Short mmCIF file of C-alpha atoms in Angstrom, two decimals:
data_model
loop_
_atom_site.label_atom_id
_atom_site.label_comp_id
_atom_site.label_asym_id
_atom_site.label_seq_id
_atom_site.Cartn_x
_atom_site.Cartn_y
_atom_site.Cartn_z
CA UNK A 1 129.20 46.55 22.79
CA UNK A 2 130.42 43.43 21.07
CA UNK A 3 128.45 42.06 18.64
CA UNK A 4 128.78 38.59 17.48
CA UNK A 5 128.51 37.21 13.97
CA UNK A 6 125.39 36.14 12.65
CA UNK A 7 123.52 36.89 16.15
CA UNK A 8 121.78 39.18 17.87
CA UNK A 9 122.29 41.54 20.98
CA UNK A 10 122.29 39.88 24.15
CA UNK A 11 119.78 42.69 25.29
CA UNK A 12 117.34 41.17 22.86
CA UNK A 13 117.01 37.72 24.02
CA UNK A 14 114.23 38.54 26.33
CA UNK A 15 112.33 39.74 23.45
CA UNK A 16 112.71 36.51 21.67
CA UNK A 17 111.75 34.23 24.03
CA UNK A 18 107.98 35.29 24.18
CA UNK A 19 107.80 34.63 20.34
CA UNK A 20 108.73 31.10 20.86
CA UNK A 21 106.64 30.34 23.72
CA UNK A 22 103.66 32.04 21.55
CA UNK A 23 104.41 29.48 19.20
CA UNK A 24 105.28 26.58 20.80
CA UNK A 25 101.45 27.10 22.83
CA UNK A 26 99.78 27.34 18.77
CA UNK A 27 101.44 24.23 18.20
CA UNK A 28 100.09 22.52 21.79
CA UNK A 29 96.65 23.90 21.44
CA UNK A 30 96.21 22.78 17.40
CA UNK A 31 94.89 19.49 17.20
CA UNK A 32 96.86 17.19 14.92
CA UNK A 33 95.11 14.87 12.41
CA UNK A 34 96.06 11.24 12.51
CA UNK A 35 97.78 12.11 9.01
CA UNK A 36 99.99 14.81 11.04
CA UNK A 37 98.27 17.82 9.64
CA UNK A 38 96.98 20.20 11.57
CA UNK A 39 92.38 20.26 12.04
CA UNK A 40 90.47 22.71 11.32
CA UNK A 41 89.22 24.56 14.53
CA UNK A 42 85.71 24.24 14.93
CA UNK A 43 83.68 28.02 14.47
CA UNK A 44 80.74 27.58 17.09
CA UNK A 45 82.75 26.19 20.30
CA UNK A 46 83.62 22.53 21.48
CA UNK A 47 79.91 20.70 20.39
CA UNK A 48 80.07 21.45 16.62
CA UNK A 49 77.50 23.42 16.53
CA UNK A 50 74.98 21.59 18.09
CA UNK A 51 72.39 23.93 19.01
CA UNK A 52 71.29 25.12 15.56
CA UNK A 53 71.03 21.63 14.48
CA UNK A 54 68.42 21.29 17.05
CA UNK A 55 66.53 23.94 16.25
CA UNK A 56 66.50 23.39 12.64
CA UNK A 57 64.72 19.71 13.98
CA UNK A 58 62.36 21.52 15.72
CA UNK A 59 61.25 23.59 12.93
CA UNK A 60 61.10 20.45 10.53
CA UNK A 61 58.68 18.76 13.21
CA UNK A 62 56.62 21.59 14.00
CA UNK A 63 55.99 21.79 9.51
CA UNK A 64 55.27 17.54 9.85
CA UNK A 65 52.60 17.80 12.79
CA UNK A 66 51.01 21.06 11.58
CA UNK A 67 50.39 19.21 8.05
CA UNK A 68 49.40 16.56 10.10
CA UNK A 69 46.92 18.38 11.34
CA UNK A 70 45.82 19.88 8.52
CA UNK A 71 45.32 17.22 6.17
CA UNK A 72 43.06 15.81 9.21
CA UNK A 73 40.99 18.74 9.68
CA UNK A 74 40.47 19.77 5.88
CA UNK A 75 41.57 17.37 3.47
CA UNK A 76 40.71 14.31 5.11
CA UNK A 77 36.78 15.33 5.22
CA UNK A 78 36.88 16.60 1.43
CA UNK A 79 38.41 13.35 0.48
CA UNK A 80 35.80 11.01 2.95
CA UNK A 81 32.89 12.86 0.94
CA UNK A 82 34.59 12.80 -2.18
CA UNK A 83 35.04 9.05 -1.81
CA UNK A 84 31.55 8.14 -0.15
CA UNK A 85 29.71 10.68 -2.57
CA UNK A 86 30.83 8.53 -5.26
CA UNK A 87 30.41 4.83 -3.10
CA UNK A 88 26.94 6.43 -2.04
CA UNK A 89 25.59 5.19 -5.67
CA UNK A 90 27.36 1.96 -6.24
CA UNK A 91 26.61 -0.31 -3.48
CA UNK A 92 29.10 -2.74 -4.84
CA UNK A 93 31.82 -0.88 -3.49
CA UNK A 94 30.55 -1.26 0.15
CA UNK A 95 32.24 -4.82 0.02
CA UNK A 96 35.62 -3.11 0.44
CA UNK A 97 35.27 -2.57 4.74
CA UNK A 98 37.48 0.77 3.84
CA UNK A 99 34.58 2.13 1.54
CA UNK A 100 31.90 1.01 3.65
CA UNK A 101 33.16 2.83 6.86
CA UNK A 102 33.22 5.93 4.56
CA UNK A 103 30.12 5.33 3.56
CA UNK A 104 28.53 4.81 7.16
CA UNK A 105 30.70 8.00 8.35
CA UNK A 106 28.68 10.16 5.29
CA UNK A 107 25.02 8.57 5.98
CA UNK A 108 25.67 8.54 9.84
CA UNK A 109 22.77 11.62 10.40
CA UNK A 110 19.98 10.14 8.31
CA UNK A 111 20.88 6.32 9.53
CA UNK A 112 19.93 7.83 13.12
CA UNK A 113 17.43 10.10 12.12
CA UNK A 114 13.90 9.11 12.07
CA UNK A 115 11.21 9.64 9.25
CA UNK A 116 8.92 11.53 11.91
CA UNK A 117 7.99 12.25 15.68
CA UNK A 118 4.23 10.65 15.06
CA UNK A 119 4.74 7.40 16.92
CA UNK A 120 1.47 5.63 15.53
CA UNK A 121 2.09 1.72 13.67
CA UNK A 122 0.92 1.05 10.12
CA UNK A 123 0.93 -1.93 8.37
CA UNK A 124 2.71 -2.15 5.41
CA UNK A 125 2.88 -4.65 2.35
CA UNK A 126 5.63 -6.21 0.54
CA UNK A 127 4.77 -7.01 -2.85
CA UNK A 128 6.21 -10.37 -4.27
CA UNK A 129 9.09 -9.74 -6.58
CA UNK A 130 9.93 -6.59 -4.16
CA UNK A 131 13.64 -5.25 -4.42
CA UNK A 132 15.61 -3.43 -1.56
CA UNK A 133 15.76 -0.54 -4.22
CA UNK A 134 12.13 -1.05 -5.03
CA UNK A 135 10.89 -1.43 -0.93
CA UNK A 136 13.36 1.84 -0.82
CA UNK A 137 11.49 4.02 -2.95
CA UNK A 138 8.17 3.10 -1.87
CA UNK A 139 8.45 3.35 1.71
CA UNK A 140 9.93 6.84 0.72
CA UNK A 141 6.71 7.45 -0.59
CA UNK A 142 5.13 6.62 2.39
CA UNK A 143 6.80 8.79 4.20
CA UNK A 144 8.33 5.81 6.22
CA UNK A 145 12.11 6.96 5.90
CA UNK A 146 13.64 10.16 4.76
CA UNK A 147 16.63 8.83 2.67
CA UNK A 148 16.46 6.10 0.32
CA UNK A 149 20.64 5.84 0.37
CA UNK A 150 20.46 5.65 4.31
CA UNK A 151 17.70 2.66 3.95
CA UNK A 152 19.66 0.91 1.22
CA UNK A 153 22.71 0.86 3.61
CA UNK A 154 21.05 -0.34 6.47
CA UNK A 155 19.76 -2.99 4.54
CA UNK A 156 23.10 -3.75 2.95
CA UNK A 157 24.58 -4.02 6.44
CA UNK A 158 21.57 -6.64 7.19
CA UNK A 159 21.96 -8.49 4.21
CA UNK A 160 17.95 -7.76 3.91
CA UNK A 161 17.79 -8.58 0.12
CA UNK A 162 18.50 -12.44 1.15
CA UNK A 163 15.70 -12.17 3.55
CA UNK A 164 13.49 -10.35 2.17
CA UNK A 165 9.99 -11.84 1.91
CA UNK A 166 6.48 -10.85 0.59
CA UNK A 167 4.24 -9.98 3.43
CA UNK A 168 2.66 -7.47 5.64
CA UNK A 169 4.79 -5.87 8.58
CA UNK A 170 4.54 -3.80 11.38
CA UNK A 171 6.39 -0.46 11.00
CA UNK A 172 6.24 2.88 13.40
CA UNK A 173 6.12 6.15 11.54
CA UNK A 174 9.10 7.11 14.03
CA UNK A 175 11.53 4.91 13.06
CA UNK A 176 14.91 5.01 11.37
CA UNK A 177 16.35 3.62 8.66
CA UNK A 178 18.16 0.80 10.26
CA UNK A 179 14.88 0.26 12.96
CA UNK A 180 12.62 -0.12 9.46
CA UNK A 181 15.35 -2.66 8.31
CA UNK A 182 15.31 -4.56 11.37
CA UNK A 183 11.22 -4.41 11.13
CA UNK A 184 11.22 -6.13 7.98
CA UNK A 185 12.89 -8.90 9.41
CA UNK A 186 11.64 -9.62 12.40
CA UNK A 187 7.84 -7.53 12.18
CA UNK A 188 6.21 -9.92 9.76
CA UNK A 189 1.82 -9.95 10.00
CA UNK A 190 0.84 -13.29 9.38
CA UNK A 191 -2.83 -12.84 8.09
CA UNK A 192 -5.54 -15.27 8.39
CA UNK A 193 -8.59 -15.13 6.44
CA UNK A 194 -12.16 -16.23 5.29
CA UNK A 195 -13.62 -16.23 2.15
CA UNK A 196 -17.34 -15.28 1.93
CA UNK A 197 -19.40 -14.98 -1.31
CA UNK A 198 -22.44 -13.25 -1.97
CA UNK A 199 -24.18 -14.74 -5.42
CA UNK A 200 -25.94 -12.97 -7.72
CA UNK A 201 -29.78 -11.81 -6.73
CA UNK A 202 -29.61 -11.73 -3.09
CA UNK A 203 -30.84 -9.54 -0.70
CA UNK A 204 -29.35 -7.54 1.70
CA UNK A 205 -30.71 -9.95 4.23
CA UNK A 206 -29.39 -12.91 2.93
CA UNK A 207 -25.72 -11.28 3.10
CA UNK A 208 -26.65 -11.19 6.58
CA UNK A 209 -27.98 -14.68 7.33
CA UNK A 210 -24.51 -15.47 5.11
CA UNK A 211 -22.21 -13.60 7.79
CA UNK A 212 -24.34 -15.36 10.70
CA UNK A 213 -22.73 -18.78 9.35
CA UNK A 214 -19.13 -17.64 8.52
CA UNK A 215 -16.41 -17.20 11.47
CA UNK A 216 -15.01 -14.08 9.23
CA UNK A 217 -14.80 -11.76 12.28
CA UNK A 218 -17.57 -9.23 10.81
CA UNK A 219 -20.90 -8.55 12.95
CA UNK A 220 -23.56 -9.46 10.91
CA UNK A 221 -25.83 -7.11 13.21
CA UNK A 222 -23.17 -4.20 12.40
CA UNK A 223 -23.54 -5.19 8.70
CA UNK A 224 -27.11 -4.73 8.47
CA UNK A 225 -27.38 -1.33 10.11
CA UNK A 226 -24.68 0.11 7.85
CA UNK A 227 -26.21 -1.49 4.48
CA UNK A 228 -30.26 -0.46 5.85
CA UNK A 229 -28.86 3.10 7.08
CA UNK A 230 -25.54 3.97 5.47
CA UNK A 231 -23.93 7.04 7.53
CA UNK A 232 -23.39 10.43 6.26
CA UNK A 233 -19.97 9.10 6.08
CA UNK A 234 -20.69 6.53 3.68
CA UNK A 235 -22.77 8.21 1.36
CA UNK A 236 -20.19 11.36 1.05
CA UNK A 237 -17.22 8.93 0.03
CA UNK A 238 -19.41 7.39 -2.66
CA UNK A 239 -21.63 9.89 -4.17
CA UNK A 240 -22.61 8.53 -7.38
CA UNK A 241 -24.62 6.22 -5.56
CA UNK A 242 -27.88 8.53 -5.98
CA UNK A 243 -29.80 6.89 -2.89
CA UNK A 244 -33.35 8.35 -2.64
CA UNK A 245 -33.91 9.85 0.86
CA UNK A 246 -34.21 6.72 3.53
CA UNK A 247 -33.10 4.24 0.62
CA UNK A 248 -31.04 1.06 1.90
CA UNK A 249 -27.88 -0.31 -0.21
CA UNK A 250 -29.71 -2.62 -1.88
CA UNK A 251 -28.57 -2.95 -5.38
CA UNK A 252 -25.55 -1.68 -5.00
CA UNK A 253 -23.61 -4.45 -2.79
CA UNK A 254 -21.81 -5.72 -5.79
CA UNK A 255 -21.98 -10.21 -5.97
CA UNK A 256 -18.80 -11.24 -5.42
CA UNK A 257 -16.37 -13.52 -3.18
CA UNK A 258 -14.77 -11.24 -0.67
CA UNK A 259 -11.46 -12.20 1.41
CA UNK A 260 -12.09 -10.80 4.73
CA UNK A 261 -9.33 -11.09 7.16
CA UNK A 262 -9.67 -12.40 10.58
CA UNK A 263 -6.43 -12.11 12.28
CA UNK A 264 -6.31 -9.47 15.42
CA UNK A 265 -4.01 -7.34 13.63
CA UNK A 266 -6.09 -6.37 10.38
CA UNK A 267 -9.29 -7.77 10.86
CA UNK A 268 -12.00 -6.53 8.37
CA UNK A 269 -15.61 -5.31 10.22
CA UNK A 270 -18.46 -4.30 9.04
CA UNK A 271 -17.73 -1.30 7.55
CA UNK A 272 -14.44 -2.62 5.75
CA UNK A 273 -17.09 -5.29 3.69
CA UNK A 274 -19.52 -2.41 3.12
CA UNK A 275 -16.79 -0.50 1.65
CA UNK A 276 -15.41 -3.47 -0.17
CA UNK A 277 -18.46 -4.21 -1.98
CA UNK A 278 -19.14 -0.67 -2.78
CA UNK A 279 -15.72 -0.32 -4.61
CA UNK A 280 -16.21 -3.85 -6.23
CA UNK A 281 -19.66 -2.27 -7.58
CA UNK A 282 -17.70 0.59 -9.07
CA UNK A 283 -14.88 -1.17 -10.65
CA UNK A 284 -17.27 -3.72 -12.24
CA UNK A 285 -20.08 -2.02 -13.54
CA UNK A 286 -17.89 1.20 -13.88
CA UNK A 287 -18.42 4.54 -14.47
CA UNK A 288 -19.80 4.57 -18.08
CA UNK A 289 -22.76 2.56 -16.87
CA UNK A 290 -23.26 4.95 -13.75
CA UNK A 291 -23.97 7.93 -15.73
CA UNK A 292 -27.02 6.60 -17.53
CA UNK A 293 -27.76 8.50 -20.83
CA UNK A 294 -30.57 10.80 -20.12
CA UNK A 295 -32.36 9.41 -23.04
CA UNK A 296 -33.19 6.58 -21.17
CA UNK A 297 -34.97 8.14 -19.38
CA UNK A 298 -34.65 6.23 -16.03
CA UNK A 299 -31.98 6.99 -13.03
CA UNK A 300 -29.33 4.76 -11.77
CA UNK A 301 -31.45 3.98 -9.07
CA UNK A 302 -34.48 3.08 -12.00
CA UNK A 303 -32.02 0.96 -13.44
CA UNK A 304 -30.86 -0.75 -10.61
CA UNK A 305 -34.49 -1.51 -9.43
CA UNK A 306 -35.27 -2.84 -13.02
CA UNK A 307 -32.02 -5.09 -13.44
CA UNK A 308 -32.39 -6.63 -9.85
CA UNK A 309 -36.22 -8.01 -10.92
CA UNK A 310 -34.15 -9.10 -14.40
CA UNK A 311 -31.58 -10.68 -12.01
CA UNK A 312 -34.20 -12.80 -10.47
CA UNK A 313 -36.03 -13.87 -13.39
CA UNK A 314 -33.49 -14.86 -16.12
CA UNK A 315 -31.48 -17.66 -16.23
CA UNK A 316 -29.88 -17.94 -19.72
CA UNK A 317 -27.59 -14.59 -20.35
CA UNK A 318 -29.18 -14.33 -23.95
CA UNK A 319 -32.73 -13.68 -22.24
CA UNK A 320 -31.83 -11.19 -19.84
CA UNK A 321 -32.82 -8.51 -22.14
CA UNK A 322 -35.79 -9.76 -23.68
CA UNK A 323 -36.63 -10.14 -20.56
CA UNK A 324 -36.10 -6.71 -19.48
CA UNK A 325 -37.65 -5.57 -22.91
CA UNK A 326 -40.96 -7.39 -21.28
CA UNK A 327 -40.69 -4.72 -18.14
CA UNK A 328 -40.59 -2.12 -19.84
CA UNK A 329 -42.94 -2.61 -22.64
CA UNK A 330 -45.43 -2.90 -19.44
CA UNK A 331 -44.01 0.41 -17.62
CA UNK A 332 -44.42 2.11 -21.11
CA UNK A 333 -47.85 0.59 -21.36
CA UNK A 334 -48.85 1.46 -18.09
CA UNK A 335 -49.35 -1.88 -17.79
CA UNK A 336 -49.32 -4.21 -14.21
CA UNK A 337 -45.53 -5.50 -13.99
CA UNK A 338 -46.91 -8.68 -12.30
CA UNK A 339 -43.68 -9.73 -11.34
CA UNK A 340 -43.17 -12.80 -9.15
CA UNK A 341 -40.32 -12.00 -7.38
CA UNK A 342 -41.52 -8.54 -6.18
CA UNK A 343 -44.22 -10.43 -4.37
CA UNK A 344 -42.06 -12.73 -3.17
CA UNK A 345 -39.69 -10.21 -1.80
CA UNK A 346 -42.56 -8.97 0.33
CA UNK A 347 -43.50 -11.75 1.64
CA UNK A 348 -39.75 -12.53 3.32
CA UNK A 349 -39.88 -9.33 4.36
CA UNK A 350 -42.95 -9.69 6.27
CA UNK A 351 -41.60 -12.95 7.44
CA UNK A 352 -37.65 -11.91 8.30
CA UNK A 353 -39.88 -9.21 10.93
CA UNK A 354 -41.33 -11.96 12.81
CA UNK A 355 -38.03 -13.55 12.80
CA UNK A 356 -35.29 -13.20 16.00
CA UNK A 357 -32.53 -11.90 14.00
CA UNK A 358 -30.41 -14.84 15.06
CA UNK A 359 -32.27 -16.93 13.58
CA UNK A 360 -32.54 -15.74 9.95
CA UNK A 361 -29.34 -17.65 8.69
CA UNK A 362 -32.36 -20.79 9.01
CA UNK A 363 -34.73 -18.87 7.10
CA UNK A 364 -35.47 -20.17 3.29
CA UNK A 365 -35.59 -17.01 0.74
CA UNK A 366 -37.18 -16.77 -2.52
CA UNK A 367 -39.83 -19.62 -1.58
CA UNK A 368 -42.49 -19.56 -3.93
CA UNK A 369 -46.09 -18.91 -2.45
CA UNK A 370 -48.34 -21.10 -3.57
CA UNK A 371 -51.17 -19.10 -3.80
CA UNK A 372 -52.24 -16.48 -6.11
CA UNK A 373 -49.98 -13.81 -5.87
CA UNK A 374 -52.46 -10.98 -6.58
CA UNK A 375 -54.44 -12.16 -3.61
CA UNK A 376 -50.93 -11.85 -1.12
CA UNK A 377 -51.72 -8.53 1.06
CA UNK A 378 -48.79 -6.04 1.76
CA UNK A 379 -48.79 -3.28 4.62
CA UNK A 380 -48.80 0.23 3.19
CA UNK A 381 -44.85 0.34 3.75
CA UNK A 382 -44.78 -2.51 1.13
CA UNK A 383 -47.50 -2.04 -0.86
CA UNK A 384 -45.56 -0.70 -4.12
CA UNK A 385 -43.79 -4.43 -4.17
CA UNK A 386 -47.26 -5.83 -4.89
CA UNK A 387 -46.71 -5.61 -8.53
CA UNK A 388 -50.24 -7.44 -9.43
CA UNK A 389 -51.93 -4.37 -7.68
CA UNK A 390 -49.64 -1.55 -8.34
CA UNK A 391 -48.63 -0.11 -11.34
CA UNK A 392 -45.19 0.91 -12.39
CA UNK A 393 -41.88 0.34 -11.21
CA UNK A 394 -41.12 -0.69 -7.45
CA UNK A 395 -39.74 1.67 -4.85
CA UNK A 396 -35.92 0.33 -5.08
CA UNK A 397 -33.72 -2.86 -5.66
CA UNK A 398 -35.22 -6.51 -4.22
CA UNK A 399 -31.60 -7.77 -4.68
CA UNK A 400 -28.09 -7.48 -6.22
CA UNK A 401 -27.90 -7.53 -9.91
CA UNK A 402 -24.88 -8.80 -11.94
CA UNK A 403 -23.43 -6.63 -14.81
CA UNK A 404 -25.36 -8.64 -17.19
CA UNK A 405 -28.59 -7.25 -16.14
CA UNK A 406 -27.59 -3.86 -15.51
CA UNK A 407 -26.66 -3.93 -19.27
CA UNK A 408 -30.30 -5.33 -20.23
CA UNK A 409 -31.65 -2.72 -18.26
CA UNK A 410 -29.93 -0.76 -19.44
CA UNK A 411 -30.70 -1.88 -23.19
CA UNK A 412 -34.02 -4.01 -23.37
CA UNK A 413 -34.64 -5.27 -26.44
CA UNK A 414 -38.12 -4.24 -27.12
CA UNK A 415 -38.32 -5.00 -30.53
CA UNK A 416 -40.56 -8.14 -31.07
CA UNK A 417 -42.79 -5.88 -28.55
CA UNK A 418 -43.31 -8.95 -26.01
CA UNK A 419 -45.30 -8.65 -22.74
CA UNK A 420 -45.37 -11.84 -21.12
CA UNK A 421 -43.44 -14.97 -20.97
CA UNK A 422 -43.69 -18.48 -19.34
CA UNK A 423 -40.38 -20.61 -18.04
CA UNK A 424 -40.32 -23.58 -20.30
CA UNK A 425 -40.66 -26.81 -18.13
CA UNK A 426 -37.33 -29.12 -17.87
CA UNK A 427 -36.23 -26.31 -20.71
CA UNK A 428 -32.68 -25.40 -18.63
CA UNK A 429 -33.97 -21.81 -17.53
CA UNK A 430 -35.23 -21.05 -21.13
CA UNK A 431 -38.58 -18.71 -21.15
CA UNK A 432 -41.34 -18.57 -23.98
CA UNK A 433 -41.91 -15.24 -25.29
CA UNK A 434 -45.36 -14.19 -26.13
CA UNK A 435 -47.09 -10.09 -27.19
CA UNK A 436 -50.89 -10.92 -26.19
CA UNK A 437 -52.49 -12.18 -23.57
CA UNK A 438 -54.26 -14.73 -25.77
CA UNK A 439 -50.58 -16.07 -26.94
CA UNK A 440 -49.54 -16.15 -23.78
CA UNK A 441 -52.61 -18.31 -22.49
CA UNK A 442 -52.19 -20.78 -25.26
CA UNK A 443 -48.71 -21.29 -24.14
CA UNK A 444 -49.16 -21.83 -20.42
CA UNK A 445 -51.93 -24.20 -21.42
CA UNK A 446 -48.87 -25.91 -23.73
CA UNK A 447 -46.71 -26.02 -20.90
CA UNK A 448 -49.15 -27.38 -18.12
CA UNK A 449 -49.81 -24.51 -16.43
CA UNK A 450 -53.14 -23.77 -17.12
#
């Protein structure tokens, strides 16, 4: 076999030729680079890789929504109470709408809850110089809401504090916070009313003939069988009045001016005046004076009886106890009160019975006689108001007594020791004080009496 130079068998060509065509198909199949070098062949397949990218997305999204939902769920609520716990107490932050939603969102039970299931109405005051915070607390007192932050809310979202106005109003014990608010806008009482006074010294049936002429929307007929017969009810609620068995209020209807109201909503009736009077009685002559020392040795009742006949003698303060001093120098003495206005007293009485009730606002009280008054005859029922006949003190009160004569009652001056005295004519309701009969003569000879 010939063998040329610098080649290779002829038999071996075949084997070469595969080895170039190998090659050549590399060189087809690499990519060339716009610089002429060869790319690098992409690992995953003909998308570079696209696959994983996508799930790698994925992944990422599902981490955003889930703390999505998380800070929704958890934080979200722990940051709305953090926030309104905080805005809850400073009300000046509600101007920023943000804050106030978070507040609304926090309070949103109590605004709709109401105070109670008891759907009965009440009328309730606002006091001049009344604040939101102040209205707040007190109708939490009442029981009329069950969160003062709720109320103050409600109100904030009805600007109430630029409307708010002293008054009575008409709330329901089932309303809730925002209901109250929109009551004390819109629920406003307006009251109408009658003044009626009773003066010092009157008689229980003088009140009466005093109602018959007022339009104060009390029953004068109502009046006089509470004050003549006060109910168990009465009595119970005010038991330092110490009424002997059958007594009548007499003496203890304190003299005042009353303000009764007459509107439909509120109107006072008889038994609001009774009750009125009674707790004026209390508060004026007080408690100290009720309990009477037992060294005086007369009840409150005693007293009482004592300071009305005072009431209706004395004109000038200064006398009141002398004059009471002259009462019970007699009562000591055993001595005849002969006091005028006990007879009197009798005598209306006897008169007021013949009288139709309607027309006792025309009759004329405290009319003197004009007779002798130890000659004036009394049934038995009156007979212990004859004081020229009887001896000792009267059966109860002829009238109402100021404070001033419950205190001479209560202290008579007895010192001089006088027993009688005699109004001094044209002397402005001054008396002349006399111990003896024979002094006392002399001086109602003096004055023209005799």
């Amino acid at each position: 076999m010939t063998v040329r130079r610098g080649g290779s068998p002829r038999g071996d060509r075949s084997q070469a030729r595969p080895i170039r065509a190998d090659a050549r198909q590399e060189r087809e199949a690499t990519p060339v680079r716009r610089n002429g070098s060869p790319g690098r062949r992409p690992r995953n397949g003909r998308n570079g890789g696209g696959p994983s990218v996508l799930r790698f997305a994925l992944f990422v999204g599902a981490i955003v929504v889930f703390m999505g939902v998380l800070a929704i769920t958890v934080f979200r609520p722990l940051a709305v109470e953090a926030v309104a716990s905080w805005a809850i107490g400073n009300p000046g932050t509600w101007r920023l709408p943000f804050v106030a939603s978070l507040v609304e969102e926090s309070l949103a039970d109590e605004l709709a809850t109401p105070a109670s299931s008891d759907p009965s109405e009440v009328t309730w005051v606002v006091e001049r110089g009344d604040t939101v915070t102040r209205v707040g607390d007190r109708l939490l007192a009442d029981g009329l809401i069950l969160s003062r932050p709720a109320f103050e809310f409600a109100a904030w979202e009805a600007s109430l504090a630029d409307r708010l106005e002293a008054g009575l109003f008409r709330l329901r014990r089932d309303m809730d916070p925002r209901e109250v608010v929109r009551a004390l806008e819109e629920d406003r009482i307006f009251v109408t009313t009658a003044d009626v006074t009773f003066k010092e010294g009157i008689r229980l049936e003088q009140m009466t003939a005093k109602l018959q002429t007022v339009d104060s929307g009390v029953d004068p007929q109502a009046f006089y069988d509470l004050v003549t017969a006060p109910p168990a009810e009465i009595l119970g609620d005010y038991p330092w009045l110490q009424l002997p068995e059958g007594a009548t209020l007499e003496g203890y209807l304190y003299p005042s001016t009353y303000r009764l109201r007459t509107d439909m909503d509120g109107r006072t009736d008889a038994e609001d005046l009774v009750r009125m009077m009674l707790d004026e009685f209390y508060e004026e002559v007080g408690p100290d004076r009720i309990a009477v020392p037992a060294e005086r040795g007369l009840s409150l009742y005693e007293i009482l009886t004592l300071a009305s006949i005072v009431e209706r003698e004395a004109v000038l303060d200064e006398e009141r106890p002398l004059i009471a001093g002259v009462y019970q120098n007699r009562l000591d003495t055993g001595s005849l009160l002969n006091a005028d206005p006990t007879v009197i007293w009798g005598n209306d009485t006897l008169k007021l019975g013949e009288l139709p009730f309607e027309q006792w606002k025309e009759y004329f009280f405290w009319k003197p006689l004009g007779v002798p008054l130890a000659g004036v005859e009394f049934p038995p029922e009156l007979a212990g108001f004859q004081t020229y006949r009887v001896r000792g003190l009267i059966p109860g009160p002829i009238a109402s007594p100021s404070v001033t004569s419950i205190d001479a009652a209560l202290q008579p001056d007895q010192d001089d020791g006088y027993v009688y005295f005699v109004a001094i004519p044209d002397g402005g309701g001054a008396h002349d004080f006399s111990k003896s009969l024979a002094e006392h003569e002399e001086k109602l000879r003096k004055y023209g009496y005799l």
